PDB file of C-alpha atoms in Angstrom:
ATOM      1  CA  UNK G   1      90.103  45.717-217.560  1.00  0.00           C
ATOM      2  CA  UNK G   2      92.961  43.568-218.096  1.00  0.00           C
ATOM      3  CA  UNK G   3      95.871  42.632-215.690  1.00  0.00           C
ATOM      4  CA  UNK G   4      98.973  40.476-215.340  1.00  0.00           C
ATOM      5  CA  UNK G   5      99.865  39.081-212.151  1.00  0.00           C
ATOM      6  CA  UNK G   6     103.845  37.800-211.154  1.00  0.00           C
ATOM      7  CA  UNK G   7     103.283  36.205-208.508  1.00  0.00           C
ATOM      8  CA  UNK G   8     107.169  36.095-207.072  1.00  0.00           C
ATOM      9  CA  UNK G   9     109.315  39.397-206.214  1.00  0.00           C
ATOM     10  CA  UNK G  10     112.928  38.318-207.838  1.00  0.00           C
ATOM     11  CA  UNK G  11     114.070  35.036-208.922  1.00  0.00           C
ATOM     12  CA  UNK G  12     117.628  33.895-208.418  1.00  0.00           C
ATOM     13  CA  UNK G  13     119.859  31.573-210.810  1.00  0.00           C
ATOM     14  CA  UNK G  14     122.645  30.840-211.789  1.00  0.00           C
ATOM     15  CA  UNK G  15     124.408  31.215-214.839  1.00  0.00           C
ATOM     16  CA  UNK G  16     124.091  29.222-217.225  1.00  0.00           C
ATOM     17  CA  UNK G  17     121.326  27.245-216.046  1.00  0.00           C
ATOM     18  CA  UNK G  18     117.956  28.142-217.256  1.00  0.00           C
ATOM     19  CA  UNK G  19     116.158  31.011-216.986  1.00  0.00           C
ATOM     20  CA  UNK G  20     111.908  31.127-216.161  1.00  0.00           C
ATOM     21  CA  UNK G  21     110.096  34.018-215.141  1.00  0.00           C
ATOM     22  CA  UNK G  22     106.454  33.379-214.110  1.00  0.00           C
ATOM     23  CA  UNK G  23     103.120  35.840-215.419  1.00  0.00           C
ATOM     24  CA  UNK G  24      99.552  34.935-215.725  1.00  0.00           C
ATOM     25  CA  UNK G  25      97.257  37.652-217.197  1.00  0.00           C
ATOM     26  CA  UNK G  26      93.608  38.509-217.429  1.00  0.00           C
ATOM     27  CA  UNK G  27      91.720  40.528-220.043  1.00  0.00           C
ATOM     28  CA  UNK G  28      88.134  39.790-222.358  1.00  0.00           C
ATOM     29  CA  UNK G  29      88.774  38.350-225.168  1.00  0.00           C
ATOM     30  CA  UNK G  30      91.787  37.609-227.207  1.00  0.00           C
ATOM     31  CA  UNK G  31      95.247  39.034-225.169  1.00  0.00           C
ATOM     32  CA  UNK G  32      98.225  40.695-227.325  1.00  0.00           C
ATOM     33  CA  UNK G  33     101.171  39.866-224.199  1.00  0.00           C
ATOM     34  CA  UNK G  34     104.571  41.307-224.062  1.00  0.00           C
ATOM     35  CA  UNK G  35     107.509  40.439-222.046  1.00  0.00           C
ATOM     36  CA  UNK G  36     110.026  44.053-221.609  1.00  0.00           C
ATOM     37  CA  UNK G  37     113.288  44.283-219.929  1.00  0.00           C
ATOM     38  CA  UNK G  38     114.498  47.583-217.659  1.00  0.00           C
ATOM     39  CA  UNK G  39     118.636  48.080-216.334  1.00  0.00           C
ATOM     40  CA  UNK G  40     119.250  50.467-213.768  1.00  0.00           C
ATOM     41  CA  UNK G  41     117.905  54.304-214.317  1.00  0.00           C
ATOM     42  CA  UNK G  42     116.822  53.139-218.006  1.00  0.00           C
ATOM     43  CA  UNK G  43     114.154  52.893-219.616  1.00  0.00           C
ATOM     44  CA  UNK G  44     111.998  49.664-220.908  1.00  0.00           C
ATOM     45  CA  UNK G  45     113.924  47.077-223.738  1.00  0.00           C
ATOM     46  CA  UNK G  46     111.128  45.270-226.139  1.00  0.00           C
ATOM     47  CA  UNK G  47     111.954  41.266-225.591  1.00  0.00           C
ATOM     48  CA  UNK G  48     109.446  39.360-227.528  1.00  0.00           C
ATOM     49  CA  UNK G  49     105.575  39.125-228.123  1.00  0.00           C
ATOM     50  CA  UNK G  50     103.095  37.897-228.462  1.00  0.00           C
ATOM     51  CA  UNK G  51      99.970  38.546-230.965  1.00  0.00           C
ATOM     52  CA  UNK G  52      98.866  35.596-232.698  1.00  0.00           C
ATOM     53  CA  UNK G  53      99.857  32.516-233.724  1.00  0.00           C
ATOM     54  CA  UNK G  54     102.683  29.835-232.294  1.00  0.00           C
ATOM     55  CA  UNK G  55     102.237  29.411-229.367  1.00  0.00           C
ATOM     56  CA  UNK G  56     106.067  29.455-228.163  1.00  0.00           C
ATOM     57  CA  UNK G  57     107.320  33.195-229.580  1.00  0.00           C
ATOM     58  CA  UNK G  58     111.168  33.575-229.842  1.00  0.00           C
ATOM     59  CA  UNK G  59     112.912  37.164-228.836  1.00  0.00           C
ATOM     60  CA  UNK G  60     115.968  39.289-228.303  1.00  0.00           C
ATOM     61  CA  UNK G  61     119.054  37.697-226.095  1.00  0.00           C
ATOM     62  CA  UNK G  62     117.340  34.098-226.161  1.00  0.00           C
ATOM     63  CA  UNK G  63     115.133  35.171-224.600  1.00  0.00           C
ATOM     64  CA  UNK G  64     111.791  32.958-225.481  1.00  0.00           C
ATOM     65  CA  UNK G  65     107.758  33.089-223.918  1.00  0.00           C
ATOM     66  CA  UNK G  66     104.775  30.347-224.498  1.00  0.00           C
ATOM     67  CA  UNK G  67     101.987  31.346-224.328  1.00  0.00           C
ATOM     68  CA  UNK G  68      99.441  29.210-222.708  1.00  0.00           C
ATOM     69  CA  UNK G  69      95.252  30.012-223.091  1.00  0.00           C
ATOM     70  CA  UNK G  70      94.128  27.707-221.142  1.00  0.00           C
ATOM     71  CA  UNK G  71      95.678  28.213-218.104  1.00  0.00           C
ATOM     72  CA  UNK G  72      96.080  32.063-219.043  1.00  0.00           C
ATOM     73  CA  UNK G  73     100.204  32.404-218.831  1.00  0.00           C
ATOM     74  CA  UNK G  74     103.114  33.623-220.376  1.00  0.00           C
ATOM     75  CA  UNK G  75     106.351  32.939-219.309  1.00  0.00           C
ATOM     76  CA  UNK G  76     109.511  34.236-220.219  1.00  0.00           C
ATOM     77  CA  UNK G  77     112.342  31.864-220.167  1.00  0.00           C
ATOM     78  CA  UNK G  78     115.636  31.065-221.102  1.00  0.00           C
ATOM     79  CA  UNK G  79     117.693  28.229-221.547  1.00  0.00           C
ATOM     80  CA  UNK G  80     121.291  29.083-219.954  1.00  0.00           C
ATOM     81  CA  UNK G  81     121.077  32.187-217.994  1.00  0.00           C
ATOM     82  CA  UNK G  82     123.750  35.281-217.839  1.00  0.00           C
ATOM     83  CA  UNK G  83     125.022  37.392-215.860  1.00  0.00           C
ATOM     84  CA  UNK G  84     124.453  40.078-218.293  1.00  0.00           C
ATOM     85  CA  UNK G  85     120.768  39.003-217.634  1.00  0.00           C
ATOM     86  CA  UNK G  86     119.919  39.878-214.297  1.00  0.00           C
ATOM     87  CA  UNK G  87     117.686  42.702-214.816  1.00  0.00           C
ATOM     88  CA  UNK G  88     114.148  43.975-213.958  1.00  0.00           C
ATOM     89  CA  UNK G  89     111.474  41.988-215.502  1.00  0.00           C
ATOM     90  CA  UNK G  90     107.795  42.985-216.964  1.00  0.00           C
ATOM     91  CA  UNK G  91     104.698  41.320-218.129  1.00  0.00           C
ATOM     92  CA  UNK G  92     101.988  43.400-219.954  1.00  0.00           C
ATOM     93  CA  UNK G  93      99.548  42.829-222.043  1.00  0.00           C
ATOM     94  CA  UNK G  94      97.383  44.376-223.788  1.00  0.00           C
ATOM     95  CA  UNK G  95      93.258  43.805-225.162  1.00  0.00           C
ATOM     96  CA  UNK G  96      92.279  42.566-228.750  1.00  0.00           C
ATOM     97  CA  UNK G  97      91.757  46.516-229.939  1.00  0.00           C
ATOM     98  CA  UNK G  98      93.844  48.474-228.202  1.00  0.00           C
ATOM     99  CA  UNK G  99      97.231  48.877-227.380  1.00  0.00           C
ATOM    100  CA  UNK G 100      97.075  50.565-223.706  1.00  0.00           C
ATOM    101  CA  UNK G 101      99.316  48.427-221.795  1.00  0.00           C
ATOM    102  CA  UNK G 102      98.607  46.957-218.190  1.00  0.00           C
ATOM    103  CA  UNK G 103     101.791  45.778-216.619  1.00  0.00           C
ATOM    104  CA  UNK G 104     102.904  42.997-213.458  1.00  0.00           C
ATOM    105  CA  UNK G 105     104.739  45.070-210.318  1.00  0.00           C
ATOM    106  CA  UNK G 106     108.282  43.517-212.491  1.00  0.00           C
ATOM    107  CA  UNK G 107     110.305  40.262-211.653  1.00  0.00           C
ATOM    108  CA  UNK G 108     113.875  41.362-210.421  1.00  0.00           C
ATOM    109  CA  UNK G 109     116.035  39.057-211.568  1.00  0.00           C
ATOM    110  CA  UNK G 110     119.995  38.399-210.200  1.00  0.00           C
ATOM    111  CA  UNK G 111     122.519  35.937-211.941  1.00  0.00           C
ATOM    112  CA  UNK G 112     124.279  34.212-209.493  1.00  0.00           C
ATOM    113  CA  UNK G 113     128.140  34.021-211.204  1.00  0.00           C
TER     114      UNK G 113
ATOM    115  CA  UNK P   1     117.150  56.190-236.242  1.00  0.00           C
ATOM    116  CA  UNK P   2     116.966  58.678-232.903  1.00  0.00           C
ATOM    117  CA  UNK P   3     114.792  56.633-230.742  1.00  0.00           C
ATOM    118  CA  UNK P   4     111.663  58.276-228.088  1.00  0.00           C
ATOM    119  CA  UNK P   5     113.153  60.613-226.466  1.00  0.00           C
ATOM    120  CA  UNK P   6     112.526  62.621-223.110  1.00  0.00           C
ATOM    121  CA  UNK P   7     113.198  65.846-221.540  1.00  0.00           C
ATOM    122  CA  UNK P   8     114.203  66.491-218.226  1.00  0.00           C
ATOM    123  CA  UNK P   9     115.888  63.425-217.286  1.00  0.00           C
ATOM    124  CA  UNK P  10     115.777  64.783-213.941  1.00  0.00           C
ATOM    125  CA  UNK P  11     113.399  66.997-212.154  1.00  0.00           C
ATOM    126  CA  UNK P  12     112.812  68.300-208.564  1.00  0.00           C
ATOM    127  CA  UNK P  13     109.902  69.964-207.433  1.00  0.00           C
ATOM    128  CA  UNK P  14     108.166  71.191-204.407  1.00  0.00           C
ATOM    129  CA  UNK P  15     104.451  70.546-203.438  1.00  0.00           C
ATOM    130  CA  UNK P  16     102.047  72.865-205.215  1.00  0.00           C
ATOM    131  CA  UNK P  17     104.377  73.243-207.598  1.00  0.00           C
ATOM    132  CA  UNK P  18     103.300  73.011-211.723  1.00  0.00           C
ATOM    133  CA  UNK P  19     105.917  70.224-214.048  1.00  0.00           C
ATOM    134  CA  UNK P  20     105.560  69.926-217.348  1.00  0.00           C
ATOM    135  CA  UNK P  21     107.164  66.751-219.349  1.00  0.00           C
ATOM    136  CA  UNK P  22     108.298  66.835-222.840  1.00  0.00           C
ATOM    137  CA  UNK P  23     108.007  64.099-225.169  1.00  0.00           C
ATOM    138  CA  UNK P  24     109.425  63.013-229.441  1.00  0.00           C
ATOM    139  CA  UNK P  25     108.576  60.002-230.814  1.00  0.00           C
ATOM    140  CA  UNK P  26     109.790  57.759-233.469  1.00  0.00           C
ATOM    141  CA  UNK P  27     110.224  59.694-236.794  1.00  0.00           C
ATOM    142  CA  UNK P  28     106.961  58.506-238.773  1.00  0.00           C
ATOM    143  CA  UNK P  29     105.016  57.489-235.089  1.00  0.00           C
ATOM    144  CA  UNK P  30     101.832  59.036-234.533  1.00  0.00           C
ATOM    145  CA  UNK P  31     101.578  57.827-230.996  1.00  0.00           C
ATOM    146  CA  UNK P  32     102.299  58.552-228.139  1.00  0.00           C
ATOM    147  CA  UNK P  33     101.409  56.929-224.694  1.00  0.00           C
ATOM    148  CA  UNK P  34     101.928  58.606-220.965  1.00  0.00           C
ATOM    149  CA  UNK P  35     103.297  55.675-218.694  1.00  0.00           C
ATOM    150  CA  UNK P  36     104.370  56.574-214.102  1.00  0.00           C
ATOM    151  CA  UNK P  37     106.588  53.692-212.903  1.00  0.00           C
ATOM    152  CA  UNK P  38     106.579  54.144-208.708  1.00  0.00           C
ATOM    153  CA  UNK P  39     108.956  52.914-207.318  1.00  0.00           C
ATOM    154  CA  UNK P  40     109.095  49.347-206.640  1.00  0.00           C
ATOM    155  CA  UNK P  41     106.339  49.115-209.193  1.00  0.00           C
ATOM    156  CA  UNK P  42     105.513  48.431-212.920  1.00  0.00           C
ATOM    157  CA  UNK P  43     104.223  51.249-215.365  1.00  0.00           C
ATOM    158  CA  UNK P  44     100.974  52.549-214.970  1.00  0.00           C
ATOM    159  CA  UNK P  45      99.264  53.949-218.069  1.00  0.00           C
ATOM    160  CA  UNK P  46      98.238  57.545-218.265  1.00  0.00           C
ATOM    161  CA  UNK P  47      97.045  58.529-221.148  1.00  0.00           C
ATOM    162  CA  UNK P  48      98.047  58.080-224.799  1.00  0.00           C
ATOM    163  CA  UNK P  49      97.086  60.458-228.194  1.00  0.00           C
ATOM    164  CA  UNK P  50      97.153  59.602-231.739  1.00  0.00           C
ATOM    165  CA  UNK P  51      96.725  62.221-234.487  1.00  0.00           C
ATOM    166  CA  UNK P  52      96.716  64.909-231.088  1.00  0.00           C
ATOM    167  CA  UNK P  53      93.736  63.220-230.028  1.00  0.00           C
ATOM    168  CA  UNK P  54      93.106  61.557-226.454  1.00  0.00           C
ATOM    169  CA  UNK P  55      91.991  58.061-228.073  1.00  0.00           C
ATOM    170  CA  UNK P  56      92.778  56.388-224.160  1.00  0.00           C
ATOM    171  CA  UNK P  57      92.982  57.520-220.550  1.00  0.00           C
ATOM    172  CA  UNK P  58      93.995  55.814-217.245  1.00  0.00           C
ATOM    173  CA  UNK P  59      93.237  56.098-213.854  1.00  0.00           C
ATOM    174  CA  UNK P  60      94.874  59.335-213.100  1.00  0.00           C
ATOM    175  CA  UNK P  61      93.557  62.922-211.550  1.00  0.00           C
ATOM    176  CA  UNK P  62      92.566  65.477-213.406  1.00  0.00           C
ATOM    177  CA  UNK P  63      95.215  67.517-212.093  1.00  0.00           C
ATOM    178  CA  UNK P  64      97.393  65.010-215.168  1.00  0.00           C
ATOM    179  CA  UNK P  65      96.756  66.576-218.829  1.00  0.00           C
ATOM    180  CA  UNK P  66      98.571  65.686-221.840  1.00  0.00           C
ATOM    181  CA  UNK P  67      98.747  67.739-225.643  1.00  0.00           C
ATOM    182  CA  UNK P  68     100.210  66.344-228.619  1.00  0.00           C
ATOM    183  CA  UNK P  69     101.005  68.470-231.414  1.00  0.00           C
ATOM    184  CA  UNK P  70     101.509  68.644-235.339  1.00  0.00           C
ATOM    185  CA  UNK P  71     104.975  66.687-235.414  1.00  0.00           C
ATOM    186  CA  UNK P  72     103.795  64.280-232.431  1.00  0.00           C
ATOM    187  CA  UNK P  73     105.714  64.832-230.371  1.00  0.00           C
ATOM    188  CA  UNK P  74     104.187  65.847-227.098  1.00  0.00           C
ATOM    189  CA  UNK P  75     103.784  67.226-223.496  1.00  0.00           C
ATOM    190  CA  UNK P  76     102.565  65.716-220.138  1.00  0.00           C
ATOM    191  CA  UNK P  77     101.620  68.474-217.075  1.00  0.00           C
ATOM    192  CA  UNK P  78     100.854  67.543-213.443  1.00  0.00           C
ATOM    193  CA  UNK P  79      99.467  70.705-211.502  1.00  0.00           C
ATOM    194  CA  UNK P  80      99.169  70.906-207.546  1.00  0.00           C
ATOM    195  CA  UNK P  81     101.974  67.951-207.245  1.00  0.00           C
ATOM    196  CA  UNK P  82     101.606  66.303-204.784  1.00  0.00           C
ATOM    197  CA  UNK P  83     104.607  64.056-202.616  1.00  0.00           C
ATOM    198  CA  UNK P  84     102.734  60.825-204.227  1.00  0.00           C
ATOM    199  CA  UNK P  85     103.868  61.850-208.143  1.00  0.00           C
ATOM    200  CA  UNK P  86     107.348  61.257-207.637  1.00  0.00           C
ATOM    201  CA  UNK P  87     107.667  58.294-210.017  1.00  0.00           C
ATOM    202  CA  UNK P  88     109.665  58.149-213.709  1.00  0.00           C
ATOM    203  CA  UNK P  89     107.180  59.294-216.565  1.00  0.00           C
ATOM    204  CA  UNK P  90     108.074  56.865-219.255  1.00  0.00           C
ATOM    205  CA  UNK P  91     106.555  57.744-223.021  1.00  0.00           C
ATOM    206  CA  UNK P  92     106.609  55.125-225.441  1.00  0.00           C
ATOM    207  CA  UNK P  93     105.245  56.209-229.423  1.00  0.00           C
ATOM    208  CA  UNK P  94     104.146  53.698-232.199  1.00  0.00           C
ATOM    209  CA  UNK P  95     103.523  53.721-235.209  1.00  0.00           C
ATOM    210  CA  UNK P  96      99.478  54.018-234.583  1.00  0.00           C
ATOM    211  CA  UNK P  97      96.668  53.200-232.083  1.00  0.00           C
ATOM    212  CA  UNK P  98      94.750  51.033-234.491  1.00  0.00           C
ATOM    213  CA  UNK P  99      93.032  48.571-233.005  1.00  0.00           C
ATOM    214  CA  UNK P 100      93.490  44.619-234.518  1.00  0.00           C
ATOM    215  CA  UNK P 101      96.799  45.584-235.305  1.00  0.00           C
ATOM    216  CA  UNK P 102      98.933  45.434-232.464  1.00  0.00           C
ATOM    217  CA  UNK P 103     101.969  48.390-233.056  1.00  0.00           C
ATOM    218  CA  UNK P 104     104.319  47.384-230.142  1.00  0.00           C
ATOM    219  CA  UNK P 105     105.608  50.713-228.334  1.00  0.00           C
ATOM    220  CA  UNK P 106     108.604  51.541-227.481  1.00  0.00           C
ATOM    221  CA  UNK P 107     109.909  53.296-224.355  1.00  0.00           C
ATOM    222  CA  UNK P 108     111.746  56.345-223.875  1.00  0.00           C
ATOM    223  CA  UNK P 109     114.072  56.712-220.918  1.00  0.00           C
ATOM    224  CA  UNK P 110     111.660  58.667-218.272  1.00  0.00           C
ATOM    225  CA  UNK P 111     112.212  61.358-216.462  1.00  0.00           C
ATOM    226  CA  UNK P 112     112.696  60.747-212.833  1.00  0.00           C
ATOM    227  CA  UNK P 113     110.255  63.601-211.236  1.00  0.00           C
ATOM    228  CA  UNK P 114     110.723  63.779-207.474  1.00  0.00           C
ATOM    229  CA  UNK P 115     108.718  65.815-205.475  1.00  0.00           C
ATOM    230  CA  UNK P 116     109.041  67.696-202.157  1.00  0.00           C
TER     231      UNK P 116
END
């Protein structure tokens, strides 16, 4: 079975400061890793994914994430946070050969003006 | 192009009733998955369908069932509703479900089900 841990409930960051949202995963075999964002009363919007290749993945809206196999982590980062980045962020993992997603509990990001 | 669409947007039912939720995938997508998102938690996988066949089922009771139609749209049915079934039900579509070549899933806006 695959699982994701997002250890922090809420991440507060000042506008313009770097933003990091942490994610660790557990899966047998090679993982497929994803970040999604959810705004109030909306579905999930895809940000980025790691399937294979370069450990640093660049995605939408200036976000990036780094895959670290030894630490089983896939932290989401943005160099300079915007107020509009305030939302709920979900990390998800799928096992190779199976595109069933297992999500973490989510992190509420609050960017303070 | 239209994204994944779901209907209805909101639904209120009482305990013991039955509910049907509907999903239309992105044009050309043949795989549909259903997820349940309870308030304050991440989505949990319920079902995946590909070419009208069930390809996966999560840890949900038999009260939950689904099907996929020849046009690749899908229905999720829940019988004998419980208070705990109150949640946002998300549908996601992807090109196919073939292993080894992951096709990302695109999510619809969801159906908010409230069970009283």
